């Protein structure tokens, strides 16, 4: 609806100027580097804020545990048990999942809070829409499951990871090449880019809906303001849908982390 309306609207006054990534990712608060992106900015500030908020929430939720839990205790226990049982226990297995619960819970809360920052007024920036954040998280997981694989299988882990059992000898070379590329190159890239791309795209869509609606309502005449009301309603719908996506992406990232851990410590490929 917005793309259909705005070309007609841009003929008036100065025209509509769509928001860009630079409009969403603000310059640094403390720029200590020579170029944009090398200082302490809003994204880094929100990352630190998320760590403080998560720490405060978990401490507050577990400080006064009761048989009949209060709101904080219930929310904390439910979130923890959801990741522990539905992700860790179900995917990694009851025998091996316990050592990995802390990292899975930490990743889930960290990604969830940083995603939800994009839907909080005045903050309005999912820090995972910066590709560096997504690369750092996926890189940590990448190193972790490789180390786990080597610790479990020794150097033979790389054979376990890229040589599936039961493959005919005639196909072993192309299969091994495909497995090397998909496991050690494509997997970490898709793990990071899935999170980054969905957060950036959702953020851009909401920004476009908001700026387009504001333009149609304030800078146009005739029937165009009516269309602005409709685009605003659509923007609200996209905003609510984006909250769902933000929660879903935190779950998907942790789900894939558990899958990769399970694959590294299992006996067979």
mmCIF file of C-alpha atoms in Angstrom:
data_model
loop_
_atom_site.group_PDB
_atom_site.id
_atom_site.type_symbol
_atom_site.label_atom_id
_atom_site.label_comp_id
_atom_site.label_asym_id
_atom_site.label_seq_id
_atom_site.Cartn_x
_atom_site.Cartn_y
_atom_site.Cartn_z
ATOM 1 C CA UNK A 1 0.000 0.000 0.000
ATOM 2 C CA UNK A 2 2.780 2.439 0.863
ATOM 3 C CA UNK A 3 4.674 1.888 -2.439
ATOM 4 C CA UNK A 4 1.438 2.463 -4.377
ATOM 5 C CA UNK A 5 0.622 5.660 -2.544
ATOM 6 C CA UNK A 6 3.990 7.342 -2.245
ATOM 7 C CA UNK A 7 4.864 7.761 -5.942
ATOM 8 C CA UNK A 8 1.724 9.865 -6.349
ATOM 9 C CA UNK A 9 2.448 11.717 -3.151
ATOM 10 C CA UNK A 10 6.049 12.542 -4.041
ATOM 11 C CA UNK A 11 4.863 14.986 -6.688
ATOM 12 C CA UNK A 12 3.864 17.388 -3.922
ATOM 13 C CA UNK A 13 6.175 19.736 -1.994
ATOM 14 C CA UNK A 14 9.651 18.265 -1.607
ATOM 15 C CA UNK A 15 8.510 14.683 -1.966
ATOM 16 C CA UNK A 16 8.831 11.652 0.236
ATOM 17 C CA UNK A 17 12.312 10.623 1.316
ATOM 18 C CA UNK A 18 12.446 7.008 2.411
ATOM 19 C CA UNK A 19 14.446 6.178 5.571
ATOM 20 C CA UNK A 20 17.854 4.610 5.077
ATOM 21 C CA UNK A 21 20.040 2.405 7.225
ATOM 22 C CA UNK A 22 22.021 5.488 8.243
ATOM 23 C CA UNK A 23 18.810 6.991 9.629
ATOM 24 C CA UNK A 24 18.236 3.897 11.767
ATOM 25 C CA UNK A 25 21.829 3.283 12.880
ATOM 26 C CA UNK A 26 22.840 6.537 14.495
ATOM 27 C CA UNK A 27 26.426 7.910 14.648
ATOM 28 C CA UNK A 28 28.616 7.135 17.631
ATOM 29 C CA UNK A 29 28.150 8.750 21.013
ATOM 30 C CA UNK A 30 31.915 8.596 21.580
ATOM 31 C CA UNK A 31 33.579 8.327 18.159
ATOM 32 C CA UNK A 32 37.169 7.272 18.799
ATOM 33 C CA UNK A 33 37.824 5.870 15.320
ATOM 34 C CA UNK A 34 38.464 7.602 12.027
ATOM 35 C CA UNK A 35 35.382 6.303 10.262
ATOM 36 C CA UNK A 36 31.736 5.607 11.068
ATOM 37 C CA UNK A 37 31.270 2.383 12.973
ATOM 38 C CA UNK A 38 34.443 2.477 15.061
ATOM 39 C CA UNK A 39 33.211 4.198 18.198
ATOM 40 C CA UNK A 40 30.876 3.687 21.129
ATOM 41 C CA UNK A 41 27.362 4.165 19.795
ATOM 42 C CA UNK A 42 23.738 3.508 20.637
ATOM 43 C CA UNK A 43 24.064 -0.116 19.587
ATOM 44 C CA UNK A 44 26.884 -0.776 22.078
ATOM 45 C CA UNK A 45 25.045 1.152 24.757
ATOM 46 C CA UNK A 46 21.952 -1.021 24.288
ATOM 47 C CA UNK A 47 24.051 -4.206 24.415
ATOM 48 C CA UNK A 48 25.402 -3.148 27.808
ATOM 49 C CA UNK A 49 21.904 -2.160 28.908
ATOM 50 C CA UNK A 50 20.583 -5.595 27.918
ATOM 51 C CA UNK A 51 23.218 -7.314 30.076
ATOM 52 C CA UNK A 52 22.252 -5.133 33.046
ATOM 53 C CA UNK A 53 18.529 -5.733 32.525
ATOM 54 C CA UNK A 54 18.909 -9.496 32.143
ATOM 55 C CA UNK A 55 21.114 -9.732 35.231
ATOM 56 C CA UNK A 56 18.657 -7.664 37.265
ATOM 57 C CA UNK A 57 15.682 -9.725 36.065
ATOM 58 C CA UNK A 58 17.253 -13.104 36.830
ATOM 59 C CA UNK A 59 18.447 -11.985 40.260
ATOM 60 C CA UNK A 60 15.051 -10.455 41.088
ATOM 61 C CA UNK A 61 13.215 -13.556 39.862
ATOM 62 C CA UNK A 62 15.296 -15.916 42.010
ATOM 63 C CA UNK A 63 15.883 -13.762 45.082
ATOM 64 C CA UNK A 64 12.799 -14.777 47.061
ATOM 65 C CA UNK A 65 11.633 -18.126 45.806
ATOM 66 C CA UNK A 66 8.250 -19.256 47.085
ATOM 67 C CA UNK A 67 6.058 -22.323 46.727
ATOM 68 C CA UNK A 68 3.436 -20.122 45.076
ATOM 69 C CA UNK A 69 5.589 -18.015 42.725
ATOM 70 C CA UNK A 70 4.983 -14.331 42.194
ATOM 71 C CA UNK A 71 4.961 -12.694 38.763
ATOM 72 C CA UNK A 72 8.719 -12.298 38.488
ATOM 73 C CA UNK A 73 9.476 -15.759 39.811
ATOM 74 C CA UNK A 74 6.890 -17.347 37.519
ATOM 75 C CA UNK A 75 8.187 -15.529 34.436
ATOM 76 C CA UNK A 76 11.790 -16.352 35.275
ATOM 77 C CA UNK A 77 11.102 -20.033 36.002
ATOM 78 C CA UNK A 78 8.877 -20.437 32.949
ATOM 79 C CA UNK A 79 11.470 -18.888 30.619
ATOM 80 C CA UNK A 80 14.294 -20.930 32.109
ATOM 81 C CA UNK A 81 12.353 -24.203 32.010
ATOM 82 C CA UNK A 82 11.220 -23.514 28.444
ATOM 83 C CA UNK A 83 14.799 -23.258 27.198
ATOM 84 C CA UNK A 84 16.062 -26.008 29.500
ATOM 85 C CA UNK A 85 13.430 -28.607 28.626
ATOM 86 C CA UNK A 86 12.006 -27.694 25.216
ATOM 87 C CA UNK A 87 15.365 -26.859 23.660
ATOM 88 C CA UNK A 88 18.205 -28.353 25.693
ATOM 89 C CA UNK A 89 16.682 -31.577 26.953
ATOM 90 C CA UNK A 90 14.594 -32.405 23.889
ATOM 91 C CA UNK A 91 17.313 -31.724 21.310
ATOM 92 C CA UNK A 92 20.611 -32.506 23.008
ATOM 93 C CA UNK A 93 19.248 -35.414 25.016
ATOM 94 C CA UNK A 94 18.544 -36.068 28.675
ATOM 95 C CA UNK A 95 21.971 -37.590 29.232
ATOM 96 C CA UNK A 96 24.088 -34.690 27.912
ATOM 97 C CA UNK A 97 22.029 -31.492 28.001
ATOM 98 C CA UNK A 98 22.700 -30.184 31.530
ATOM 99 C CA UNK A 99 26.182 -28.641 30.985
ATOM 100 C CA UNK A 100 24.788 -26.582 28.083
ATOM 101 C CA UNK A 101 21.738 -25.126 29.805
ATOM 102 C CA UNK A 102 23.549 -21.970 31.044
ATOM 103 C CA UNK A 103 24.818 -21.024 27.583
ATOM 104 C CA UNK A 104 21.459 -21.749 25.935
ATOM 105 C CA UNK A 105 19.552 -19.697 28.505
ATOM 106 C CA UNK A 106 22.075 -16.850 28.276
ATOM 107 C CA UNK A 107 21.889 -16.756 24.478
ATOM 108 C CA UNK A 108 18.091 -16.843 24.506
ATOM 109 C CA UNK A 109 17.693 -13.973 26.962
ATOM 110 C CA UNK A 110 20.430 -11.892 25.347
ATOM 111 C CA UNK A 111 19.043 -12.212 21.824
ATOM 112 C CA UNK A 112 15.437 -11.805 22.965
ATOM 113 C CA UNK A 113 16.074 -8.570 24.856
ATOM 114 C CA UNK A 114 18.270 -7.101 22.123
ATOM 115 C CA UNK A 115 15.650 -7.975 19.506
ATOM 116 C CA UNK A 116 12.832 -6.453 21.551
ATOM 117 C CA UNK A 117 14.746 -3.180 21.863
ATOM 118 C CA UNK A 118 13.577 -2.551 18.304
ATOM 119 C CA UNK A 119 9.960 -2.368 19.470
ATOM 120 C CA UNK A 120 10.450 -0.193 22.549
ATOM 121 C CA UNK A 121 9.714 3.522 21.983
ATOM 122 C CA UNK A 122 12.734 5.839 22.170
ATOM 123 C CA UNK A 123 15.110 2.868 22.066
ATOM 124 C CA UNK A 124 13.815 1.532 18.727
ATOM 125 C CA UNK A 125 16.948 -0.301 17.668
ATOM 126 C CA UNK A 126 17.342 -4.084 17.630
ATOM 127 C CA UNK A 127 21.086 -4.376 18.169
ATOM 128 C CA UNK A 128 21.080 -7.643 16.209
ATOM 129 C CA UNK A 129 20.212 -5.576 13.112
ATOM 130 C CA UNK A 130 23.930 -4.711 13.150
ATOM 131 C CA UNK A 131 25.659 -7.548 11.350
ATOM 132 C CA UNK A 132 28.603 -7.417 13.777
ATOM 133 C CA UNK A 133 26.401 -8.512 16.679
ATOM 134 C CA UNK A 134 24.997 -11.431 14.702
ATOM 135 C CA UNK A 135 28.482 -12.459 13.525
ATOM 136 C CA UNK A 136 29.821 -12.348 17.087
ATOM 137 C CA UNK A 137 27.009 -14.544 18.436
ATOM 138 C CA UNK A 138 27.239 -17.059 15.584
ATOM 139 C CA UNK A 139 31.039 -17.025 15.783
ATOM 140 C CA UNK A 140 30.913 -17.888 19.493
ATOM 141 C CA UNK A 141 28.558 -20.796 18.792
ATOM 142 C CA UNK A 142 30.684 -21.894 15.808
ATOM 143 C CA UNK A 143 33.851 -22.128 17.903
ATOM 144 C CA UNK A 144 31.957 -23.822 20.730
ATOM 145 C CA UNK A 145 30.549 -26.724 18.731
ATOM 146 C CA UNK A 146 33.854 -27.325 16.948
ATOM 147 C CA UNK A 147 35.704 -27.439 20.278
ATOM 148 C CA UNK A 148 33.046 -29.760 21.676
ATOM 149 C CA UNK A 149 33.398 -32.035 18.663
ATOM 150 C CA UNK A 150 37.184 -32.231 19.027
ATOM 151 C CA UNK A 151 36.908 -32.802 22.770
ATOM 152 C CA UNK A 152 34.426 -35.654 22.191
ATOM 153 C CA UNK A 153 35.969 -37.355 19.140
ATOM 154 C CA UNK A 154 39.489 -35.987 19.014
ATOM 155 C CA UNK A 155 40.840 -34.844 15.664
ATOM 156 C CA UNK A 156 38.654 -37.526 14.112
ATOM 157 C CA UNK A 157 35.693 -35.221 14.662
ATOM 158 C CA UNK A 158 36.303 -33.632 11.280
ATOM 159 C CA UNK A 159 35.870 -37.035 9.644
ATOM 160 C CA UNK A 160 32.705 -37.626 11.659
ATOM 161 C CA UNK A 161 31.383 -34.219 10.611
ATOM 162 C CA UNK A 162 31.986 -34.494 6.866
ATOM 163 C CA UNK A 163 31.853 -38.215 6.051
ATOM 164 C CA UNK A 164 28.298 -39.550 6.479
ATOM 165 C CA UNK A 165 27.997 -43.238 7.167
ATOM 166 C CA UNK A 166 26.692 -45.487 4.415
ATOM 167 C CA UNK A 167 27.755 -43.309 1.457
ATOM 168 C CA UNK A 168 28.954 -45.385 -1.541
ATOM 169 C CA UNK A 169 32.644 -44.963 -2.342
ATOM 170 C CA UNK A 170 31.835 -43.584 -5.788
ATOM 171 C CA UNK A 171 30.106 -40.579 -4.213
ATOM 172 C CA UNK A 172 32.358 -40.024 -1.226
ATOM 173 C CA UNK A 173 34.440 -37.187 -2.737
ATOM 174 C CA UNK A 174 31.560 -34.925 -3.855
ATOM 175 C CA UNK A 175 29.651 -35.655 -0.639
ATOM 176 C CA UNK A 176 32.657 -34.726 1.509
ATOM 177 C CA UNK A 177 33.129 -31.468 -0.422
ATOM 178 C CA UNK A 178 29.455 -30.601 0.016
ATOM 179 C CA UNK A 179 29.598 -31.438 3.729
ATOM 180 C CA UNK A 180 32.710 -29.324 4.299
ATOM 181 C CA UNK A 181 31.123 -26.319 2.614
ATOM 182 C CA UNK A 182 27.718 -26.717 4.244
ATOM 183 C CA UNK A 183 28.995 -27.539 7.746
ATOM 184 C CA UNK A 184 31.999 -25.272 8.198
ATOM 185 C CA UNK A 185 31.217 -22.384 5.837
ATOM 186 C CA UNK A 186 27.507 -22.105 5.136
ATOM 187 C CA UNK A 187 26.268 -23.069 8.591
ATOM 188 C CA UNK A 188 27.842 -20.176 10.568
ATOM 189 C CA UNK A 189 26.911 -17.699 7.832
ATOM 190 C CA UNK A 190 23.254 -18.714 7.751
ATOM 191 C CA UNK A 191 23.162 -18.864 11.548
ATOM 192 C CA UNK A 192 24.209 -15.209 11.746
ATOM 193 C CA UNK A 193 22.576 -13.777 8.627
ATOM 194 C CA UNK A 194 19.180 -15.270 9.445
ATOM 195 C CA UNK A 195 19.107 -13.253 12.662
ATOM 196 C CA UNK A 196 20.632 -10.102 11.179
ATOM 197 C CA UNK A 197 18.532 -10.028 8.005
ATOM 198 C CA UNK A 198 15.176 -10.556 9.700
ATOM 199 C CA UNK A 199 15.848 -7.911 12.333
ATOM 200 C CA UNK A 200 17.114 -5.359 9.812
ATOM 201 C CA UNK A 201 14.285 -6.014 7.356
ATOM 202 C CA UNK A 202 11.600 -5.776 10.035
ATOM 203 C CA UNK A 203 13.124 -2.581 11.391
ATOM 204 C CA UNK A 204 13.217 -1.040 7.921
ATOM 205 C CA UNK A 205 9.603 -2.008 7.174
ATOM 206 C CA UNK A 206 8.332 -0.433 10.393
ATOM 207 C CA UNK A 207 10.377 2.712 9.735
ATOM 208 C CA UNK A 208 9.022 2.908 6.186
ATOM 209 C CA UNK A 209 5.452 2.449 7.402
ATOM 210 C CA UNK A 210 5.849 5.150 10.053
ATOM 211 C CA UNK A 211 7.574 7.712 7.823
ATOM 212 C CA UNK A 212 5.254 6.988 4.902
ATOM 213 C CA UNK A 213 2.151 7.366 7.066
ATOM 214 C CA UNK A 214 3.465 10.626 8.519
ATOM 215 C CA UNK A 215 4.125 11.971 5.038
ATOM 216 C CA UNK A 216 0.692 11.012 3.722
ATOM 217 C CA UNK A 217 -1.070 12.498 6.742
ATOM 218 C CA UNK A 218 0.848 15.767 6.994
ATOM 219 C CA UNK A 219 2.253 16.561 3.555
ATOM 220 C CA UNK A 220 -0.520 15.554 1.144
ATOM 221 C CA UNK A 221 -4.060 16.611 0.363
ATOM 222 C CA UNK A 222 -7.231 15.192 -1.125
ATOM 223 C CA UNK A 223 -7.758 11.509 -0.543
ATOM 224 C CA UNK A 224 -4.122 10.789 0.299
ATOM 225 C CA UNK A 225 -4.451 11.419 4.092
ATOM 226 C CA UNK A 226 -7.148 8.739 4.176
ATOM 227 C CA UNK A 227 -4.670 6.332 2.684
ATOM 228 C CA UNK A 228 -2.220 7.491 5.330
ATOM 229 C CA UNK A 229 -4.618 6.277 8.023
ATOM 230 C CA UNK A 230 -4.754 2.883 6.337
ATOM 231 C CA UNK A 231 -0.988 2.650 6.067
ATOM 232 C CA UNK A 232 -0.717 3.579 9.732
ATOM 233 C CA UNK A 233 -3.097 0.742 10.607
ATOM 234 C CA UNK A 234 -0.986 -1.601 8.483
ATOM 235 C CA UNK A 235 2.117 -0.312 10.228
ATOM 236 C CA UNK A 236 0.620 -1.147 13.622
ATOM 237 C CA UNK A 237 -0.083 -4.647 12.362
ATOM 238 C CA UNK A 238 3.492 -4.982 11.140
ATOM 239 C CA UNK A 239 4.737 -3.672 14.487
ATOM 240 C CA UNK A 240 2.870 -6.422 16.356
ATOM 241 C CA UNK A 241 4.030 -9.017 13.854
ATOM 242 C CA UNK A 242 7.614 -7.820 14.277
ATOM 243 C CA UNK A 243 7.396 -8.453 18.031
ATOM 244 C CA UNK A 244 6.413 -12.032 17.239
ATOM 245 C CA UNK A 245 9.360 -12.338 14.823
ATOM 246 C CA UNK A 246 11.748 -10.927 17.431
ATOM 247 C CA UNK A 247 10.736 -13.610 19.924
ATOM 248 C CA UNK A 248 10.754 -16.308 17.235
ATOM 249 C CA UNK A 249 14.264 -15.449 16.039
ATOM 250 C CA UNK A 250 15.655 -15.694 19.573
ATOM 251 C CA UNK A 251 14.103 -19.156 19.827
ATOM 252 C CA UNK A 252 15.341 -20.243 16.374
ATOM 253 C CA UNK A 253 18.915 -19.120 17.092
ATOM 254 C CA UNK A 254 19.037 -21.085 20.344
ATOM 255 C CA UNK A 255 17.270 -24.047 18.735
ATOM 256 C CA UNK A 256 19.938 -24.257 16.023
ATOM 257 C CA UNK A 257 22.660 -23.862 18.649
ATOM 258 C CA UNK A 258 21.307 -26.924 20.458
ATOM 259 C CA UNK A 259 21.151 -28.850 17.175
ATOM 260 C CA UNK A 260 24.782 -28.011 16.402
ATOM 261 C CA UNK A 261 25.890 -29.000 19.901
ATOM 262 C CA UNK A 262 24.040 -32.295 19.640
ATOM 263 C CA UNK A 263 25.660 -32.999 16.279
ATOM 264 C CA UNK A 264 29.126 -32.368 17.707
ATOM 265 C CA UNK A 265 28.812 -34.691 20.701
ATOM 266 C CA UNK A 266 26.799 -37.473 19.070
ATOM 267 C CA UNK A 267 28.498 -40.702 18.069
ATOM 268 C CA UNK A 268 27.385 -40.708 14.434
ATOM 269 C CA UNK A 269 27.065 -38.060 11.765
#
